[in-house]
Amino acid sequence: MATSSLVTIFSFLFLVSSNLAADPDMLQDICVADLNAGVRVNGFACKPAANVTEADFFFQGLAKPGAATNTTMGSLVTAANVEKIPGLNTLGVSMSRVDYAPGGLNPPHTHPRATEIVFVLEGTLDVGFITTANKLIAKTITKGDVFVFPRGLVHFQKNNADVPAAALAAFNSQLPGTQSLAATLFAATPSVPDHVLTKAFQIGTKEVEKIKSRLQPKK
Ligand SMILES: *[C@@H]1O[C@H](CO)[C@@H](O)[C@H](O)[C@H]1NC(C)=O
Ligand SMILES: *[C@@H]1O[C@H](CO)[C@@H](O)[C@H](O)[C@H]1NC(C)=O
């Protein structure tokens, strides 16, 4: 085989594998995000080293339970990502805390940029993810247990107990991103056309409109 075609193949494989990789490797010790920089890069621009302080690497927002009771789904996610901790920029990790009211659901969603590993702080959760072969992998997990949701796969957690629950989640991305399926399809702006949803879900316009009205973000 000619060297040039080998080079082409290896360049292609490199491109494919770098597209499949999670956050890119860092090229310097720190690159604390300048969240207000006008410059857009793959991540955030670094602020001047002289401006970096310990506050850039610190966050207390996960210490207390979030108020999950009054949310539509009875769950509340508090993120500890690069938007809250600028020092996470380029480091490829982040966390979140999820609080669940009794009966609370963290509805089916995906993280396009990260695998998630959860640790149950309190209570019991029915958790699961669905593979691209449409197999449900589900389990009931309780305080102290760990469960993994592979990158990009649809997953959920439900608190079926009559007491609150809480979990900590870790991600291999500074900003995993979240697409919540119901909201993505029924509460997008502008809205996904009814005829797309009636056909996709094999239901009528009335049902689509009903779901859309229930999922509208509270004003
Ligand atoms: C860095 O600090 C200087 C001096 O306090 C300030 O003028 C400047 O706006 C800061 N820049 C950023 C990106 O934080
Ligand atoms: C939920 O809403 C009720 C009524 O608005 C309020 O009294 C209560 O404090 C709220 N609970 C939480 C946990 O925010």
CSV table of N, CA and C and ligand atoms in Angstrom, one decimal, residues 34 37 46-48 50-51, ligand 1:
chain,number,residue,atom,x,y,z
A,34,ASP,N,-12.2,32.6,31.9
A,34,ASP,CA,-12.7,34.0,31.9
A,34,ASP,C,-14.1,33.9,31.3
A,37,ALA,N,-15.1,36.5,28.8
A,37,ALA,CA,-14.3,36.9,27.6
A,37,ALA,C,-15.2,36.8,26.3
A,46,CYS,N,-8.6,31.5,28.8
A,46,CYS,CA,-8.0,31.6,30.2
A,46,CYS,C,-7.9,33.0,30.6
A,47,LYS,N,-8.2,33.2,31.9
A,47,LYS,CA,-7.9,34.6,32.4
A,47,LYS,C,-6.5,34.7,32.8
A,48,PRO,N,-6.0,36.0,32.9
A,48,PRO,CA,-4.6,36.2,33.2
A,48,PRO,C,-4.2,35.5,34.5
A,50,ALA,N,-2.2,36.2,36.8
A,50,ALA,CA,-2.2,37.1,37.9
A,50,ALA,C,-3.5,37.3,38.6
A,51,ASN,N,-4.6,37.0,37.8
A,51,ASN,CA,-6.0,37.2,38.4
A,51,ASN,C,-6.5,36.0,39.0
B,1,LIG,C1,-7.5,41.1,35.8
B,1,LIG,O1,-7.2,41.9,36.9
B,1,LIG,C2,-7.0,43.3,36.5
B,1,LIG,C3,-6.6,44.1,37.7
B,1,LIG,O2,-7.4,43.9,38.8
B,1,LIG,C4,-8.4,43.8,35.9
B,1,LIG,O3,-8.3,45.1,35.5
B,1,LIG,C5,-8.8,42.9,34.7
B,1,LIG,O4,-10.1,43.2,34.3
B,1,LIG,C6,-8.8,41.5,35.2
B,1,LIG,N1,-9.0,40.6,33.9
B,1,LIG,C7,-9.8,39.5,34.0
B,1,LIG,C8,-10.0,38.9,32.6
B,1,LIG,O5,-10.3,39.1,35.0
